[in-house]
Short mmCIF file of C-alpha atoms and ligand atoms in Angstrom, two decimals:
data_model
loop_
_atom_site.label_atom_id
_atom_site.label_comp_id
_atom_site.label_asym_id
_atom_site.label_seq_id
_atom_site.Cartn_x
_atom_site.Cartn_y
_atom_site.Cartn_z
CA UNK A 10 -0.09 -0.36 -0.27
CA UNK A 11 1.57 3.64 -0.89
CA UNK A 12 0.38 6.99 -0.19
CA UNK A 13 -0.26 9.17 -2.92
CA UNK A 14 -0.83 12.14 -0.67
CA UNK A 15 -0.04 13.80 3.07
CA UNK A 16 -3.08 14.40 4.74
CA UNK A 17 -4.25 17.88 6.36
CA UNK A 18 -6.34 18.61 8.83
CA UNK A 19 -8.89 20.00 6.33
CA UNK A 20 -9.27 16.78 4.54
CA UNK A 21 -10.51 12.91 4.81
CA UNK A 22 -8.70 10.47 3.63
CA UNK A 23 -9.91 7.94 1.13
CA UNK A 24 -9.37 5.06 -1.88
CA UNK A 25 -8.09 7.08 -5.58
CA UNK A 26 -10.10 3.99 -7.17
CA UNK A 27 -10.59 0.96 -5.93
CA UNK A 28 -9.23 -1.10 -2.31
CA UNK A 29 -7.85 -3.33 -4.61
CA UNK A 30 -4.84 -1.00 -6.20
CA UNK A 31 -4.44 0.57 -2.79
CA UNK A 32 -3.82 4.05 -3.18
CA UNK A 33 -4.72 6.22 -0.83
CA UNK A 34 -5.03 10.29 -1.36
CA UNK A 35 -5.86 13.26 0.79
CA UNK A 36 -9.00 15.03 -0.26
CA UNK A 37 -10.80 18.20 0.47
CA UNK A 38 -13.81 17.46 2.76
CA UNK A 39 -17.01 16.78 0.32
CA UNK A 40 -20.38 18.69 1.05
CA UNK A 41 -22.90 15.97 0.34
CA UNK A 42 -25.54 18.58 0.77
CA UNK A 43 -24.04 20.51 -2.20
CA UNK A 44 -27.00 21.18 -5.26
CA UNK A 45 -27.09 20.16 -7.94
CA UNK A 46 -27.25 16.26 -6.93
CA UNK A 47 -27.18 16.01 -3.38
CA UNK A 48 -27.18 13.28 -1.63
CA UNK A 49 -27.80 11.88 2.27
CA UNK A 50 -26.47 9.22 4.32
CA UNK A 51 -29.40 7.28 7.03
CA UNK A 52 -27.28 7.64 9.45
CA UNK A 53 -24.95 11.15 10.53
CA UNK A 54 -21.58 11.67 8.41
CA UNK A 55 -18.56 10.70 10.84
CA UNK A 56 -16.24 13.50 11.79
CA UNK A 57 -13.82 14.46 9.48
CA UNK A 58 -10.42 13.29 9.78
CA UNK A 59 -7.77 10.87 8.66
CA UNK A 60 -9.40 7.44 9.51
CA UNK A 61 -7.55 4.05 8.88
CA UNK A 62 -8.72 1.73 6.29
CA UNK A 63 -10.74 -0.56 7.44
CA UNK A 64 -12.24 1.98 9.81
CA UNK A 65 -16.30 2.37 9.34
CA UNK A 66 -15.64 5.78 9.14
CA UNK A 67 -12.77 5.96 6.51
CA UNK A 68 -15.56 3.35 4.15
CA UNK A 69 -17.57 6.06 4.78
CA UNK A 70 -15.71 9.04 3.77
CA UNK A 71 -14.17 7.55 1.08
CA UNK A 72 -18.00 6.56 -0.57
CA UNK A 73 -18.98 10.11 -0.22
CA UNK A 74 -15.97 11.61 -1.60
CA UNK A 75 -16.13 9.57 -4.81
CA UNK A 76 -19.96 10.67 -5.21
CA UNK A 77 -19.62 14.13 -4.68
CA UNK A 78 -16.54 14.37 -7.01
CA UNK A 79 -18.61 11.85 -9.60
CA UNK A 80 -21.80 13.68 -9.02
CA UNK A 81 -19.92 17.32 -9.87
CA UNK A 82 -18.79 15.97 -12.87
CA UNK A 83 -21.69 14.79 -14.54
CA UNK A 84 -24.19 17.62 -12.96
CA UNK A 85 -21.41 20.44 -14.85
CA UNK A 86 -21.50 18.04 -18.14
CA UNK A 87 -24.84 16.77 -18.72
CA UNK A 88 -25.65 19.81 -17.37
CA UNK A 89 -28.52 18.57 -14.40
CA UNK A 90 -30.11 20.22 -11.73
CA UNK A 91 -31.68 17.45 -9.82
CA UNK A 92 -31.62 13.52 -9.86
CA UNK A 93 -34.61 11.23 -11.62
CA UNK A 94 -35.91 11.16 -7.93
CA UNK A 95 -35.47 14.61 -6.77
CA UNK A 96 -33.21 17.47 -5.40
CA UNK A 97 -31.20 14.46 -2.99
CA UNK A 98 -30.12 10.89 -3.20
CA UNK A 99 -30.18 8.49 -0.81
CA UNK A 100 -26.91 6.25 0.08
CA UNK A 101 -26.88 3.07 1.86
CA UNK A 102 -23.53 2.00 2.72
CA UNK A 103 -24.14 -1.36 4.45
CA UNK A 104 -27.79 -2.90 2.64
CA UNK A 105 -27.38 -6.54 3.03
CA UNK A 106 -25.04 -9.14 2.37
CA UNK A 107 -23.71 -10.05 -0.62
CA UNK A 108 -21.33 -9.06 -3.43
CA UNK A 109 -23.71 -6.29 -4.96
CA UNK A 110 -25.05 -3.08 -5.57
CA UNK A 111 -27.28 -1.50 -7.02
CA UNK A 112 -29.77 1.77 -8.19
CA UNK A 113 -33.41 1.35 -7.23
CA UNK A 114 -34.81 5.20 -7.85
CA UNK A 115 -34.91 5.48 -4.24
CA UNK A 116 -31.23 4.94 -3.54
CA UNK A 117 -27.90 3.80 -4.06
CA UNK A 118 -27.29 0.85 -2.37
CA UNK A 119 -24.27 -1.23 -1.47
CA UNK A 120 -23.28 -4.63 -0.10
CA UNK A 121 -20.81 -5.88 2.22
CA UNK A 122 -19.97 -10.29 2.33
CA UNK A 123 -17.23 -12.11 4.38
CA UNK A 124 -14.93 -12.92 1.87
CA UNK A 125 -11.31 -15.62 2.22
CA UNK A 126 -9.23 -12.41 3.25
CA UNK A 127 -11.84 -10.13 5.28
CA UNK A 128 -15.34 -8.88 4.97
CA UNK A 129 -15.72 -6.80 1.27
CA UNK A 130 -17.39 -3.35 1.24
CA UNK A 131 -18.99 -2.74 -2.04
CA UNK A 132 -19.76 1.10 -1.13
CA UNK A 133 -16.06 1.12 -0.26
CA UNK A 134 -14.77 1.13 -3.88
CA UNK A 135 -14.98 4.19 -5.79
CA UNK A 136 -15.31 2.83 -8.50
CA UNK A 137 -18.31 0.38 -7.60
CA UNK A 138 -19.85 3.87 -5.86
CA UNK A 139 -19.27 5.96 -9.22
CA UNK A 140 -20.22 2.88 -11.30
CA UNK A 141 -23.82 3.37 -9.16
CA UNK A 142 -24.10 6.61 -9.21
CA UNK A 143 -23.77 6.26 -13.64
CA UNK A 144 -26.97 4.71 -13.30
CA UNK A 145 -28.56 7.17 -11.58
CA UNK A 146 -27.07 10.05 -13.71
CA UNK A 147 -28.07 8.35 -16.88
CA UNK A 148 -31.50 7.85 -15.47
CA UNK A 149 -32.14 11.48 -14.93
CA UNK A 150 -31.75 13.20 -18.27
CA UNK A 151 -32.64 9.58 -20.32
CA UNK A 152 -35.19 8.36 -17.83
CA UNK A 153 -36.72 6.63 -21.29
CA UNK A 154 -33.56 3.80 -21.00
CA UNK A 155 -35.46 2.61 -17.64
CA UNK A 156 -37.59 0.11 -18.52
CA UNK A 157 -37.76 0.03 -22.20
CA UNK A 158 -37.25 -4.12 -23.73
CA UNK A 159 -33.95 -3.90 -25.36
CA UNK A 160 -30.69 -5.86 -24.43
CA UNK A 161 -28.43 -3.21 -26.32
CA UNK A 162 -30.40 -0.50 -23.79
CA UNK A 163 -30.12 -2.63 -20.33
CA UNK A 164 -25.80 -3.37 -21.52
CA UNK A 165 -25.74 0.19 -22.78
CA UNK A 166 -26.82 1.49 -18.89
CA UNK A 167 -24.38 -0.72 -17.74
CA UNK A 168 -21.51 0.59 -20.45
CA UNK A 169 -22.10 4.33 -18.95
CA UNK A 170 -21.89 3.43 -15.54
CA UNK A 171 -18.62 2.03 -15.87
CA UNK A 172 -17.77 5.28 -18.17
CA UNK A 173 -18.91 7.22 -15.08
CA UNK A 174 -16.70 5.50 -12.72
CA UNK A 175 -13.73 5.64 -15.58
CA UNK A 176 -14.23 9.52 -15.95
CA UNK A 177 -14.68 10.01 -12.34
CA UNK A 178 -11.33 9.02 -11.55
CA UNK A 179 -9.89 10.66 -13.92
CA UNK A 180 -11.28 13.97 -11.95
CA UNK A 181 -8.16 13.23 -9.54
CA UNK A 182 -5.24 14.97 -10.47
CA UNK A 183 -2.86 12.32 -8.50
CA UNK A 184 -4.73 9.64 -10.39
CA UNK A 185 -4.15 11.32 -13.59
CA UNK A 186 -0.57 11.38 -13.23
CA UNK A 187 0.10 7.92 -11.73
CA UNK A 188 -2.35 6.28 -14.42
CA UNK A 189 0.43 8.63 -17.52
CA UNK A 190 3.18 7.67 -15.75
CA UNK A 191 1.99 3.83 -15.00
CA UNK A 192 1.25 3.09 -18.79
CA UNK A 193 3.90 5.24 -20.20
CA UNK A 194 1.41 8.01 -21.38
CA UNK A 195 -0.63 5.11 -23.49
CA UNK A 196 -3.86 5.74 -21.86
CA UNK A 197 -5.50 2.44 -23.36
CA UNK A 198 -3.74 0.10 -21.81
CA UNK A 199 -4.17 -2.36 -18.46
CA UNK A 200 -3.83 -0.11 -15.90
CA UNK A 201 -5.73 0.43 -12.38
CA UNK A 202 -7.91 2.88 -14.74
CA UNK A 203 -8.90 0.62 -16.65
CA UNK A 204 -9.41 -1.99 -14.07
CA UNK A 205 -12.93 -1.58 -12.62
CA UNK A 206 -13.84 -3.09 -9.04
CA UNK A 207 -10.20 -5.17 -8.45
CA UNK A 208 -11.24 -5.91 -4.67
CA UNK A 209 -15.19 -6.91 -5.60
CA UNK A 210 -13.74 -8.79 -8.40
CA UNK A 211 -11.23 -11.18 -6.39
CA UNK A 212 -14.04 -11.57 -4.27
CA UNK A 213 -16.64 -12.76 -6.84
CA UNK A 214 -13.84 -14.68 -8.14
CA UNK A 215 -13.10 -16.54 -5.06
CA UNK A 216 -16.94 -17.84 -4.85
CA UNK A 217 -17.15 -17.91 -9.17
CA UNK A 218 -13.70 -18.57 -11.06
CA UNK A 219 -14.81 -17.92 -14.49
CA UNK A 220 -17.68 -14.99 -13.67
CA UNK A 221 -15.15 -12.00 -13.70
CA UNK A 222 -12.06 -10.99 -15.32
CA UNK A 223 -8.52 -12.24 -14.37
CA UNK A 224 -7.71 -9.11 -12.86
CA UNK A 225 -10.62 -7.10 -11.75
CA UNK A 226 -14.71 -7.22 -12.11
CA UNK A 227 -14.28 -5.65 -15.81
CA UNK A 228 -11.50 -4.37 -17.96
CA UNK A 229 -12.29 -1.52 -19.84
CA UNK A 230 -9.49 -2.44 -21.82
CA UNK A 231 -10.75 -5.31 -23.82
CA UNK A 232 -11.19 -7.17 -27.56
CA UNK A 233 -14.84 -7.50 -27.63
CA UNK A 234 -16.50 -6.68 -30.79
CA UNK A 235 -20.09 -6.66 -31.29
CA UNK A 236 -21.82 -9.27 -32.39
CA UNK A 237 -25.64 -9.60 -32.33
CA UNK A 238 -26.93 -10.02 -28.40
CA UNK A 239 -29.93 -12.17 -30.29
CA UNK A 240 -27.27 -15.06 -31.26
CA UNK A 241 -25.32 -14.81 -27.90
CA UNK A 242 -25.92 -17.29 -25.21
CA UNK A 243 -27.51 -15.51 -22.33
CA UNK A 244 -24.65 -16.34 -19.96
CA UNK A 245 -21.34 -17.50 -20.49
CA UNK A 246 -17.46 -17.32 -18.72
CA UNK A 247 -16.09 -13.93 -18.54
CA UNK A 248 -13.79 -14.27 -21.19
CA UNK A 249 -16.38 -15.03 -23.75
CA UNK A 250 -19.33 -12.27 -24.58
CA UNK A 251 -22.86 -12.88 -23.70
CA UNK A 252 -26.06 -11.39 -24.30
CA UNK A 253 -26.59 -10.55 -20.08
CA UNK A 254 -26.06 -6.96 -19.81
CA UNK A 255 -22.76 -6.34 -17.82
CA UNK A 256 -21.20 -8.57 -20.27
CA UNK A 257 -22.11 -7.12 -23.73
CA UNK A 258 -21.47 -3.68 -21.92
CA UNK A 259 -17.89 -4.41 -22.18
CA UNK A 260 -17.89 -3.95 -25.96
CA UNK A 261 -19.28 -0.46 -25.94
CA UNK A 262 -16.71 0.56 -22.58
CA UNK A 263 -13.67 -0.95 -24.51
CA UNK A 264 -14.74 1.58 -27.75
CA UNK A 265 -15.38 4.20 -25.58
CA UNK A 266 -12.30 4.34 -24.05
CA UNK A 267 -10.03 3.12 -26.96
CA UNK A 268 -11.54 6.26 -28.33
CA UNK A 269 -10.20 8.24 -25.04
CA UNK A 270 -6.68 6.63 -25.57
CA UNK A 271 -6.18 7.77 -29.15
CA UNK A 272 -7.86 10.86 -29.09
CA UNK A 273 -5.85 11.99 -26.16
CA UNK A 274 -2.96 10.82 -28.06
CA UNK A 275 -4.01 12.71 -31.43
CA UNK A 276 -4.36 16.43 -29.45
CA UNK A 277 -0.91 16.24 -27.11
CA UNK A 278 1.36 17.95 -27.77
CA UNK A 279 4.21 15.56 -27.17
CA UNK A 280 2.07 12.27 -28.22
CA UNK A 281 4.86 10.25 -26.45
CA UNK A 282 3.63 11.93 -23.00
CA UNK A 283 0.53 13.72 -22.79
CA UNK A 284 0.43 16.04 -19.55
CA UNK A 285 -2.50 15.12 -17.09
CA UNK A 286 -3.90 18.74 -17.82
CA UNK A 287 -4.28 17.16 -21.60
CA UNK A 288 -5.89 14.06 -20.30
CA UNK A 289 -8.37 16.07 -18.09
CA UNK A 290 -8.92 18.40 -21.45
CA UNK A 291 -10.10 15.13 -23.32
CA UNK A 292 -12.13 13.29 -20.93
CA UNK A 293 -14.22 16.48 -20.88
CA UNK A 294 -14.30 16.49 -24.42
CA UNK A 295 -15.35 12.98 -24.50
CA UNK A 296 -17.99 13.11 -21.65
CA UNK A 297 -19.54 15.88 -23.58
CA UNK A 298 -19.48 14.18 -26.71
CA UNK A 299 -21.17 11.06 -25.12
CA UNK A 300 -23.71 13.16 -23.45
CA UNK A 301 -25.04 14.60 -26.84
CA UNK A 302 -24.55 11.33 -28.59
CA UNK A 303 -26.98 9.94 -25.33
CA UNK A 304 -29.06 13.06 -25.91
CA UNK A 305 -29.74 13.10 -29.78
CA UNK A 306 -30.42 8.94 -29.57
CA UNK A 307 -33.60 7.73 -30.53
CA UNK A 308 -34.18 4.52 -28.27
CA UNK A 309 -34.64 1.27 -31.18
CA UNK A 310 -33.63 -1.79 -31.06
CA UNK A 311 -29.70 -0.99 -32.49
CA UNK A 312 -29.23 1.24 -29.62
CA UNK A 313 -25.19 0.80 -29.99
CA UNK A 314 -25.11 1.90 -33.48
CA UNK A 315 -27.61 5.03 -32.77
CA UNK A 316 -25.24 6.39 -29.80
CA UNK A 317 -22.03 5.47 -32.07
CA UNK A 318 -23.16 7.21 -34.96
CA UNK A 319 -24.01 10.28 -33.18
CA UNK A 320 -21.02 10.36 -31.19
CA UNK A 321 -19.19 10.90 -34.66
CA UNK A 322 -21.50 13.36 -35.48
CA UNK A 323 -21.40 15.37 -31.90
CA UNK A 324 -17.54 14.98 -31.91
CA UNK A 325 -17.31 16.76 -35.18
CA UNK A 326 -18.08 20.71 -34.22
CA UNK A 327 -15.17 19.74 -30.49
CA UNK A 328 -12.74 19.10 -32.68
CA UNK A 329 -12.19 17.69 -36.26
CA UNK A 330 -9.73 15.42 -35.28
CA UNK A 331 -11.97 13.63 -33.13
CA UNK A 332 -14.94 11.81 -35.78
CA UNK A 333 -12.27 9.57 -37.70
CA UNK A 334 -10.73 8.52 -34.59
CA UNK A 335 -13.84 7.56 -33.49
CA UNK A 336 -15.28 6.34 -36.67
CA UNK A 337 -12.16 3.59 -37.22
CA UNK A 338 -12.52 2.72 -33.20
CA UNK A 339 -16.31 1.93 -33.66
CA UNK A 340 -15.95 -0.02 -37.32
CA UNK A 341 -13.29 -1.85 -36.08
CA UNK A 342 -15.63 -2.97 -33.16
CA UNK A 343 -18.16 -3.79 -35.65
CA UNK A 344 -20.66 -1.35 -33.89
CA UNK A 345 -21.00 0.54 -36.59
CA UNK A 346 -20.68 -1.09 -40.25
CA UNK A 347 -18.26 0.62 -42.82
CA UNK A 348 -21.37 2.08 -44.47
CA UNK A 349 -23.20 3.81 -41.22
CA UNK A 350 -19.69 4.98 -40.75
CA UNK A 351 -19.51 6.73 -44.29
CA UNK A 352 -22.97 7.64 -44.65
CA UNK A 353 -22.65 10.15 -41.17
CA UNK A 354 -20.92 12.94 -43.32
CA UNK A 355 -24.34 13.38 -44.85
CA UNK A 356 -26.74 13.52 -41.93
CA UNK A 357 -28.10 16.96 -41.54
CA UNK A 358 -27.62 18.54 -37.85
CA UNK A 359 -30.24 18.63 -35.91
CA UNK A 360 -32.22 22.17 -35.87
CA UNK A 361 -33.81 22.72 -32.07
CA UNK A 362 -33.85 19.70 -29.42
CA UNK A 363 -33.65 15.99 -30.84
CA UNK A 364 -37.64 15.06 -31.82
CA UNK A 365 -36.53 11.51 -30.19
CA UNK A 366 -37.34 12.71 -26.85
CA UNK A 367 -40.45 13.60 -27.15
CA UNK A 368 -41.81 10.04 -28.68
CA UNK A 369 -43.75 7.82 -26.29
CA UNK A 370 -42.18 4.32 -26.27
CA UNK A 371 -44.75 2.35 -27.34
CA UNK A 372 -45.85 -0.69 -25.14
CA UNK A 373 -46.83 -4.33 -27.01
CA UNK A 374 -48.87 -6.79 -25.16
CA UNK A 375 -46.50 -10.01 -25.72
CA UNK A 376 -47.70 -13.48 -25.63
CA UNK A 377 -46.64 -14.75 -22.19
CA UNK A 378 -47.77 -18.28 -21.34
CA UNK A 379 -44.70 -19.20 -21.29
CA UNK A 380 -43.93 -17.46 -18.25
CA UNK A 381 -46.50 -18.64 -16.29
CA UNK A 382 -48.38 -15.55 -16.97
CA UNK A 383 -52.48 -15.91 -17.57
CA UNK A 384 -52.99 -13.44 -19.93
CA UNK A 385 -50.76 -11.12 -21.97
CA UNK A 386 -47.51 -9.36 -20.62
CA UNK A 387 -47.17 -5.39 -21.66
CA UNK A 388 -43.63 -4.29 -21.62
CA UNK A 389 -42.22 -0.63 -23.25
CA UNK A 390 -40.50 -1.35 -26.48
CA UNK A 391 -37.97 0.71 -28.33
CA UNK A 392 -39.99 2.14 -30.67
CA UNK A 393 -39.15 5.72 -31.46
CA UNK A 394 -38.06 6.83 -34.79
CA UNK A 395 -34.90 7.14 -36.12
CA UNK A 396 -33.75 10.58 -38.03
CA UNK A 397 -31.14 8.21 -39.79
CA UNK A 398 -29.79 5.02 -40.35
CA UNK A 399 -27.53 3.33 -37.83
CA UNK A 400 -26.34 -0.37 -38.23
CA UNK A 401 -23.93 -2.59 -36.28
CA UNK A 402 -22.07 -4.90 -38.45
CA UNK A 403 -21.51 -8.64 -38.72
CA UNK A 404 -18.67 -10.66 -38.64
CA UNK A 405 -18.70 -10.77 -42.68
CA UNK A 406 -18.64 -6.90 -41.97
CA UNK A 407 -22.00 -6.14 -43.64
CA UNK A 408 -24.74 -4.56 -42.37
CA UNK A 409 -26.91 -6.04 -39.78
CA UNK A 410 -30.99 -4.78 -39.69
CA UNK A 411 -32.03 -4.00 -36.43
CA UNK A 412 -34.74 -6.02 -35.01
CA UNK A 413 -38.17 -4.77 -34.92
CA UNK A 414 -39.18 -3.14 -31.58
CA UNK A 415 -41.35 -5.66 -30.76
CA UNK A 416 -39.10 -8.51 -31.40
CA UNK A 417 -36.29 -6.94 -29.61
CA UNK A 418 -38.92 -6.81 -26.92
CA UNK A 419 -39.43 -10.57 -26.73
CA UNK A 420 -36.37 -11.44 -27.01
CA UNK A 421 -35.04 -9.08 -23.89
CA UNK A 422 -38.04 -10.44 -21.68
CA UNK A 423 -37.35 -14.27 -22.40
CA UNK A 424 -33.48 -13.24 -21.65
CA UNK A 425 -34.64 -12.03 -18.09
CA UNK A 426 -36.77 -14.93 -17.34
CA UNK A 427 -34.34 -17.66 -18.11
CA UNK A 428 -31.68 -15.62 -16.34
CA UNK A 429 -34.43 -15.44 -13.04
CA UNK A 430 -34.30 -12.20 -12.84
CA UNK A 431 -37.92 -11.40 -12.84
CA UNK A 432 -40.08 -11.21 -9.37
CA UNK A 433 -43.24 -12.78 -9.97
CA UNK A 434 -45.28 -10.84 -7.06
CA UNK A 435 -48.65 -12.57 -6.90
CA UNK A 436 -48.71 -12.57 -10.83
CA UNK A 437 -47.90 -16.08 -11.77
CA UNK A 438 -48.75 -19.28 -9.45
CA UNK A 439 -46.04 -20.69 -7.08
CA UNK A 440 -46.15 -24.13 -9.32
CA UNK A 441 -46.20 -22.45 -12.91
CA UNK A 442 -43.03 -20.45 -11.83
CA UNK A 443 -39.05 -21.15 -12.15
CA UNK A 444 -37.62 -20.73 -8.79
CA UNK A 445 -33.84 -19.33 -8.95
CA UNK A 446 -33.97 -18.90 -5.04
CA UNK A 447 -32.94 -15.95 -3.88
CA UNK A 448 -30.94 -14.59 -6.63
CA UNK A 449 -31.74 -10.48 -6.76
CA UNK A 450 -34.56 -9.57 -9.35
CA UNK A 451 -33.94 -6.86 -11.32
CA UNK A 452 -37.89 -6.79 -13.01
CA UNK A 453 -41.36 -7.50 -11.07
CA UNK A 454 -44.50 -8.32 -12.82
CA UNK A 455 -47.81 -5.93 -11.89
CA UNK A 456 -50.90 -7.15 -12.19
CA UNK A 457 -52.74 -5.31 -14.86
CA UNK A 458 -56.32 -6.25 -16.74
CA UNK A 459 -55.97 -9.17 -18.95
CA UNK A 460 -52.47 -10.17 -17.74
CA UNK A 461 -49.17 -8.11 -16.23
CA UNK A 462 -46.83 -5.58 -17.15
CA UNK A 463 -43.15 -5.60 -16.75
CA UNK A 464 -41.59 -2.67 -14.78
CA UNK A 465 -37.56 -2.41 -13.82
CA UNK A 466 -36.96 -2.42 -10.35
CA UNK A 467 -32.86 -1.75 -10.60
CA UNK A 468 -29.88 -2.16 -12.03
CA UNK A 469 -27.46 -4.21 -9.97
CA UNK A 470 -24.10 -5.88 -10.41
CA UNK A 471 -25.63 -9.38 -11.09
CA UNK A 472 -22.32 -11.12 -10.22
CA UNK A 473 -25.46 -13.98 -9.20
CA UNK A 474 -23.32 -14.57 -6.42
CA UNK A 475 -26.17 -14.24 -3.63
ZN1 ZN B 24 -24.83 -1.57 -13.23
#
């Protein structure tokens, strides 16, 4: 363990990115009541001081500092005036036993779990904390992504949360300097910045060796390319891609992090050794590009391609060097087809607010016998209309035509039930259920005339270890 900075009387001592990487830093005392994006912990704050790792008060200030830093970053970039749930978001640090954490439109919830090397608190990791906060941020400016039936949208929510962890970490000057040293100025290299949630990953690996990456929960340096998620299994070892949202999120996260590294090299005075100020500036640029793209993108079944294409468009008004870099990486990863990447230049600019924001998602009635439901299941579909066509590519580089909105929703719901993520509530008789034990549910069934409606409960880590 090493200390990155000396503590002072007006500061707190916190982890820079994760207990697993073990770097401490001294930071100003965070103001959790600061608006926009205030936080509230149920218990009173401990006296600000430099507590040792392992102390509950140390964990409190580590979570508090990471939350304040991440929320300040996003509130300025989006911009945001409040959370989806209102002015203040509740934070519960020790919700229950397990290796998990979740955002449920009520609070950010963190778990604790004994591991062979001591109790793991998911709220002690700035990576995990800023991941969950990322869900809350995205939900605050694109709430229509919350319960739409779409594999790509659910995976993107996880990717945005991981990107939130990375960009929040980059706001620390000491981390920027440390990472540029550790990677020799080549950001897109395996580092404690690319390795997300090392400690939580190790604890999960001890229980399920193939469930997470070899050195962390998920690594943003990866070589995953897009595959049509409907062709993927619903779960797979971490070395392979599956349609499970956290697994599939790695395609987009890898592309974004690779774009960040390439953009930094392109803009640095000395590409062989970018400065920490240049890293801060380029990260801010690409965060803005991503936000603009999300706002402009209609909610459709091939959401990855839409966001990627809109990133290219948004990047053009930031710096002319960015679009070719982003196009190259997203084409190489098959998120954008060659044809789609080439046609972006002819897309007319948006005048005024994106039309997609005003269009309600259509709800359809799915046949639901195979879920044990008597009647139909109402689900929101990725049904907004596209301003232009953007397509992902298959392995032979041909463009993939997107699924219809209803088919996309059907596939998504089949996936949920097969993975045991739906709370049947009072809707399905016990003998007609699949009993997946105490697995945390991400969705629930709400009884309605004619059948049931699918509603999202939360976004979580879904490591399957409960
Ligand atoms: Zn998540």
